[in-house]
Tab-separated table of C-alpha atoms in Angstrom:
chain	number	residue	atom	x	y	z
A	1303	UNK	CA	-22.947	20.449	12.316
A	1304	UNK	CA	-23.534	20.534	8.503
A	1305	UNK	CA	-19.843	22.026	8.011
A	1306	UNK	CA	-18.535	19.107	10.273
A	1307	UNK	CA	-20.375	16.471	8.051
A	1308	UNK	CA	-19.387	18.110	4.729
A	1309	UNK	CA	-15.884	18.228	6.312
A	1310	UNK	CA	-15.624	14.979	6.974
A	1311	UNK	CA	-17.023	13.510	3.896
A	1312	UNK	CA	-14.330	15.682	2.328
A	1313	UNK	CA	-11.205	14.253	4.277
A	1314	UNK	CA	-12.110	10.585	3.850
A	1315	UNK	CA	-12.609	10.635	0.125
A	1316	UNK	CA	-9.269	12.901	0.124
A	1317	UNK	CA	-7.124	10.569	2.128
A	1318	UNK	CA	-8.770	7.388	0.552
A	1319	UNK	CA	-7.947	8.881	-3.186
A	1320	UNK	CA	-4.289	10.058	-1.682
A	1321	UNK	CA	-3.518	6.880	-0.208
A	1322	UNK	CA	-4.891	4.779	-3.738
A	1323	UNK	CA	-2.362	6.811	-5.957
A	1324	UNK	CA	0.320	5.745	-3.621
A	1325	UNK	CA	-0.216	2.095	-3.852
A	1326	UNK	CA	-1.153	2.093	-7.412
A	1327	UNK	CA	2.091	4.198	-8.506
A	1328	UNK	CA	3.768	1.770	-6.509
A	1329	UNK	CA	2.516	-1.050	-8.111
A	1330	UNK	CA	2.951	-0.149	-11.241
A	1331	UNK	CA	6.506	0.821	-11.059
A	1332	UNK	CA	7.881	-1.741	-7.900
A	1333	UNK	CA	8.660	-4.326	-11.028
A	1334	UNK	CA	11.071	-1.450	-12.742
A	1335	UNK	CA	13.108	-0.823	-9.552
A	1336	UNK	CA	16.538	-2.486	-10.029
A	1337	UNK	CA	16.489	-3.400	-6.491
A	1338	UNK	CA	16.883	-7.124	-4.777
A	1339	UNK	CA	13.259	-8.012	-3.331
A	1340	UNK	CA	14.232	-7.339	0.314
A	1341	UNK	CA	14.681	-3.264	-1.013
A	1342	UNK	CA	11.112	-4.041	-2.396
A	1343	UNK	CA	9.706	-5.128	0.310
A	1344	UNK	CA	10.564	-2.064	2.083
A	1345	UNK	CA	9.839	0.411	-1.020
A	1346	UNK	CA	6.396	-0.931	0.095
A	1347	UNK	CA	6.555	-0.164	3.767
A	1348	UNK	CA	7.665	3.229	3.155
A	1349	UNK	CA	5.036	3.802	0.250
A	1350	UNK	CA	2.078	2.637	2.753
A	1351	UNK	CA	3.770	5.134	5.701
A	1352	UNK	CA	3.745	7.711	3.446
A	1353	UNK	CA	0.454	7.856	2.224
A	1354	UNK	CA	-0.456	7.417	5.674
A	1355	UNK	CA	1.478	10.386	6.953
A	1356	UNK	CA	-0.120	12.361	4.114
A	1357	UNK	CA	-3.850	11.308	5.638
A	1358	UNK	CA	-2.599	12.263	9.361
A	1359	UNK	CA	-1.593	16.152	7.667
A	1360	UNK	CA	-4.787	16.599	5.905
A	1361	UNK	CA	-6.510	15.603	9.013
A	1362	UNK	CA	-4.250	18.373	10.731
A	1363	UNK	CA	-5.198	21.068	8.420
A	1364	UNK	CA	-8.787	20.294	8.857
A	1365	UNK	CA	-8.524	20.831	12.756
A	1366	UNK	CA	-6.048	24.032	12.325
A	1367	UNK	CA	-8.909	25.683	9.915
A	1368	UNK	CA	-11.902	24.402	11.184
A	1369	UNK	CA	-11.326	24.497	14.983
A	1370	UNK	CA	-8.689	27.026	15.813
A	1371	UNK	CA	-9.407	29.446	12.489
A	1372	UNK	CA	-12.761	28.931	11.653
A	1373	UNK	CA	-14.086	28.043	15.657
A	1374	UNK	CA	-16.073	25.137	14.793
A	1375	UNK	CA	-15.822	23.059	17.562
A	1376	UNK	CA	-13.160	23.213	19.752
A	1377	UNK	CA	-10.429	21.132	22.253
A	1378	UNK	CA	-10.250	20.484	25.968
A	1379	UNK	CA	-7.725	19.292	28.102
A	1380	UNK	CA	-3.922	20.192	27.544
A	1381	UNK	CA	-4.728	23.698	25.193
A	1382	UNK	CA	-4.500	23.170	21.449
A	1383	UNK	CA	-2.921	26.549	20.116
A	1384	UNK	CA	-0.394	25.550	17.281
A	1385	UNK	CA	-0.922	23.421	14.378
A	1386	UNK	CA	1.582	21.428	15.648
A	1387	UNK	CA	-0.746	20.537	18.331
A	1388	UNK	CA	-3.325	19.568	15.978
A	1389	UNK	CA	-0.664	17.518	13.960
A	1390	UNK	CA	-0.296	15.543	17.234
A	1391	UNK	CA	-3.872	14.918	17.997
A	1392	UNK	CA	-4.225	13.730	14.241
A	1393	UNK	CA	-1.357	11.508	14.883
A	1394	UNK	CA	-3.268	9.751	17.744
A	1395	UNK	CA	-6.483	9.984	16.613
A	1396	UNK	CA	-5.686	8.302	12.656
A	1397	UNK	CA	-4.047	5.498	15.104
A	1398	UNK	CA	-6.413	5.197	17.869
A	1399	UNK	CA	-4.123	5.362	19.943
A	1400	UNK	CA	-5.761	8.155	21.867
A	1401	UNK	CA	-3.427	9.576	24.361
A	1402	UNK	CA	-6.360	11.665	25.998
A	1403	UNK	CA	-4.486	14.773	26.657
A	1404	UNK	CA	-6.219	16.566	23.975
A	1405	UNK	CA	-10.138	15.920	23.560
A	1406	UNK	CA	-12.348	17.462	21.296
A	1407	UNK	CA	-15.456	19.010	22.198
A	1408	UNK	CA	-17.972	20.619	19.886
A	1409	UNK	CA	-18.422	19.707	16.383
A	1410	UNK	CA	-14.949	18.681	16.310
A	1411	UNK	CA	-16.234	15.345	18.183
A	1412	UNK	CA	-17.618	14.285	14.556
A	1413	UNK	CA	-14.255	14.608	12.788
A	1414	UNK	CA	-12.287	12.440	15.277
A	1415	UNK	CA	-14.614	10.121	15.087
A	1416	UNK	CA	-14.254	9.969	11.531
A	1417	UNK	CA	-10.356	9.875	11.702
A	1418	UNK	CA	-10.495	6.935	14.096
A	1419	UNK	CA	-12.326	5.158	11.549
A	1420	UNK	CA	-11.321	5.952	8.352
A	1421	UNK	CA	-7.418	5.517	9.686
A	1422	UNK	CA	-8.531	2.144	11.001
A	1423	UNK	CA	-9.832	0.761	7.400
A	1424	UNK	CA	-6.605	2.533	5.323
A	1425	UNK	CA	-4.368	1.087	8.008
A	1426	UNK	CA	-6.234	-2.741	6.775
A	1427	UNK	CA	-5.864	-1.860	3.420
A	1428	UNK	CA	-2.146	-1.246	3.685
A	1429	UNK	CA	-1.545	-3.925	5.336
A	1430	UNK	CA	-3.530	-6.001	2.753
A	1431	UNK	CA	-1.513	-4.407	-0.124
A	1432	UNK	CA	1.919	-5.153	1.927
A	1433	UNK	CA	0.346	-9.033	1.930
A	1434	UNK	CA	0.328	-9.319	-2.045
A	1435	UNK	CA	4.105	-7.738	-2.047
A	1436	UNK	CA	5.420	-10.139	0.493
A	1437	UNK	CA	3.675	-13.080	-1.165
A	1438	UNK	CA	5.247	-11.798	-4.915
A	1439	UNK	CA	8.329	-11.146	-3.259
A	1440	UNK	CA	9.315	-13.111	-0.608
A	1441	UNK	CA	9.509	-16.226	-2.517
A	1442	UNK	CA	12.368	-14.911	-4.533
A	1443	UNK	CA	14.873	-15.072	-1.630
A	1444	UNK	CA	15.233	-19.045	-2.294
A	1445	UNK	CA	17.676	-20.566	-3.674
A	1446	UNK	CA	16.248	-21.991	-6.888
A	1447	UNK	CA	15.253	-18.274	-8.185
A	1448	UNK	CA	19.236	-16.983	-7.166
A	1449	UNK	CA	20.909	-19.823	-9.244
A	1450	UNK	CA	18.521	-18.984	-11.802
A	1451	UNK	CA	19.629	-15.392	-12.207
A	1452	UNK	CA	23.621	-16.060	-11.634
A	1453	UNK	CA	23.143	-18.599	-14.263
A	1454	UNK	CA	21.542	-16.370	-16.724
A	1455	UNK	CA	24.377	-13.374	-15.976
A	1456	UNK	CA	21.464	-10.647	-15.900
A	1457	UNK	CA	18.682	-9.965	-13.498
A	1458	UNK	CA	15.966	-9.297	-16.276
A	1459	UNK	CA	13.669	-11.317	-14.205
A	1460	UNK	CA	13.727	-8.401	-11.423
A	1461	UNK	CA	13.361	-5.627	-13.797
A	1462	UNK	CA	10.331	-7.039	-16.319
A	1463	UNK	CA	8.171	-4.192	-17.034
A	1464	UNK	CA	4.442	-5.388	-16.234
A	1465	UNK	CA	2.180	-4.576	-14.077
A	1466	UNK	CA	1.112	-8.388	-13.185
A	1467	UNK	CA	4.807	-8.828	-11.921
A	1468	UNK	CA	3.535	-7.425	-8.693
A	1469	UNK	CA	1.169	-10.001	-7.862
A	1470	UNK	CA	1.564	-13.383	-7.386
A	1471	UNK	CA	1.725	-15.920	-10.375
A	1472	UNK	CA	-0.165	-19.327	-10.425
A	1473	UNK	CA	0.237	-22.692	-11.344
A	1474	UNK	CA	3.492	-23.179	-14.009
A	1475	UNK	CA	4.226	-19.567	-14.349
A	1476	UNK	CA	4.851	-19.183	-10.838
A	1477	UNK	CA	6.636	-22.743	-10.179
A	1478	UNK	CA	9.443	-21.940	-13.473
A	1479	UNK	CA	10.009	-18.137	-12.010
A	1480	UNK	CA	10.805	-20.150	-8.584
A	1481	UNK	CA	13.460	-22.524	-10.362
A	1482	UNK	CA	10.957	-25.145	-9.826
A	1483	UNK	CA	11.006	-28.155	-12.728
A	1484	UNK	CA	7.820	-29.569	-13.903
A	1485	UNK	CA	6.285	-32.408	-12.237
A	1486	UNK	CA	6.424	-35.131	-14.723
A	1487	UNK	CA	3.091	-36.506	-13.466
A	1488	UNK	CA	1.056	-33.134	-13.643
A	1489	UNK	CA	-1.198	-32.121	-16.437
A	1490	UNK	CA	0.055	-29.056	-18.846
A	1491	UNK	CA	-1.688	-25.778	-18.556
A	1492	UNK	CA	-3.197	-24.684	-22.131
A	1493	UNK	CA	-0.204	-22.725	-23.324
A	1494	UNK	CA	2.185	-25.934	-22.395
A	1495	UNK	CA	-0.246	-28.068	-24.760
A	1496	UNK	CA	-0.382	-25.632	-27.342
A	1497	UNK	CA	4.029	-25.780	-27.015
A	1498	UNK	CA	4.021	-29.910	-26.686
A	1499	UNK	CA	1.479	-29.964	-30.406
A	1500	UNK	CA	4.210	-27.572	-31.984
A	1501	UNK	CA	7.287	-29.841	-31.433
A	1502	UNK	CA	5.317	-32.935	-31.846
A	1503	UNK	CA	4.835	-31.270	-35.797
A	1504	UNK	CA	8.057	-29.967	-35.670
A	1505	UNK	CA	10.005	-33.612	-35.015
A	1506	UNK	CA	7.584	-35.025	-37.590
A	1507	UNK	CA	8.416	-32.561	-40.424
């Protein structure tokens, strides 16, 4: 029982580490891609499935070495004798999806349980990291941010080198990248004041 705990202790702060390098090397380097945002969007997709298909195979080695190498715990059902077969029952286990041909039995009860979970919150936080690129992204299918770009001849908008680009902007920022003009009516954020004092001195000089 103590290997099966330390086990699974292991494999959730493996795949939780793996799957964190995935999303923050892809958020640091989505904004460099010179890709349209649809290509983004997916770039995402296929990050998140890949860092989940990297959890499912560490899952798989546990099972191969602990259960069919190492005989802690062990399977019932359809016989697990390949790794393959523990591939598949990591596949439906990380998922939930839980076919029910193969069971485990044993110790080995303790890491599926653990798989369940731990693929259930990593599947969340995917999805949650997918959110903020759809949100940064999706906008800039519209019309006002395309005749922005043909206008300027370059898409140096696409390809700005920060971080922040990833996430969605706020208030002014985030209207002018849209192609939105500023509502005469609505009060300047700090930087706009400090820009409105300098050509007020400026046309006085």
């Amino acid at each position: 029982m103590l290997l099966a705990m330390s086990a699974s202790v292991a494999l959730v702060i493996t795949t939780i580490l793996v799957l964190y390098e995935i999303l923050r090397l892809t958020s640091e380097h989505l904004a460099e891609l010179p890709i349209p945002p649809r290509a983004r969007i997916l770039v995402v997709v296929l990050a998140a499935f890949v860092g989940h298909t990297a959890a499912v195979w560490i899952y798989a080695v546990a099972y191969w070495l602990l259960v069919l190498q190492l005989g802690n715990g062990a399977f019932a059902g359809v016989p697990v004798t390949t790794f393959e077969d523990c591939l598949y029952f990591s596949v439906v286990t990380y998922t939930t999806l839980g076919f029910g041909d193969h069971f485990p039995v044993g110790h080995a009860r303790l890491i599926s349980g653990v798989e369940a979970l731990n693929g259930l919150l990593l599947i969340g936080w995917s999805a949650s990291f997918t959110y903020l690129a759809m949100e940064r992204y999706w906008p800039l299918h519209g019309k006002g941010h395309a005749h922005r770009v043909a206008s300027s001849g370059s898409g140096s908008t696409l390809l700005a080198p920060k971080r922040t680009r990833f996430f969605p902007q706020t208030g002014a920022e985030f209207a002018a990248d849209q192609g939105a003009q500023p509502d005469p009516g609505s009060t300047p954020l700090a930087g706009d004041a400090a820009a409105s004092r300098r050509a007020r001195t400026e046309a006085t000089r």
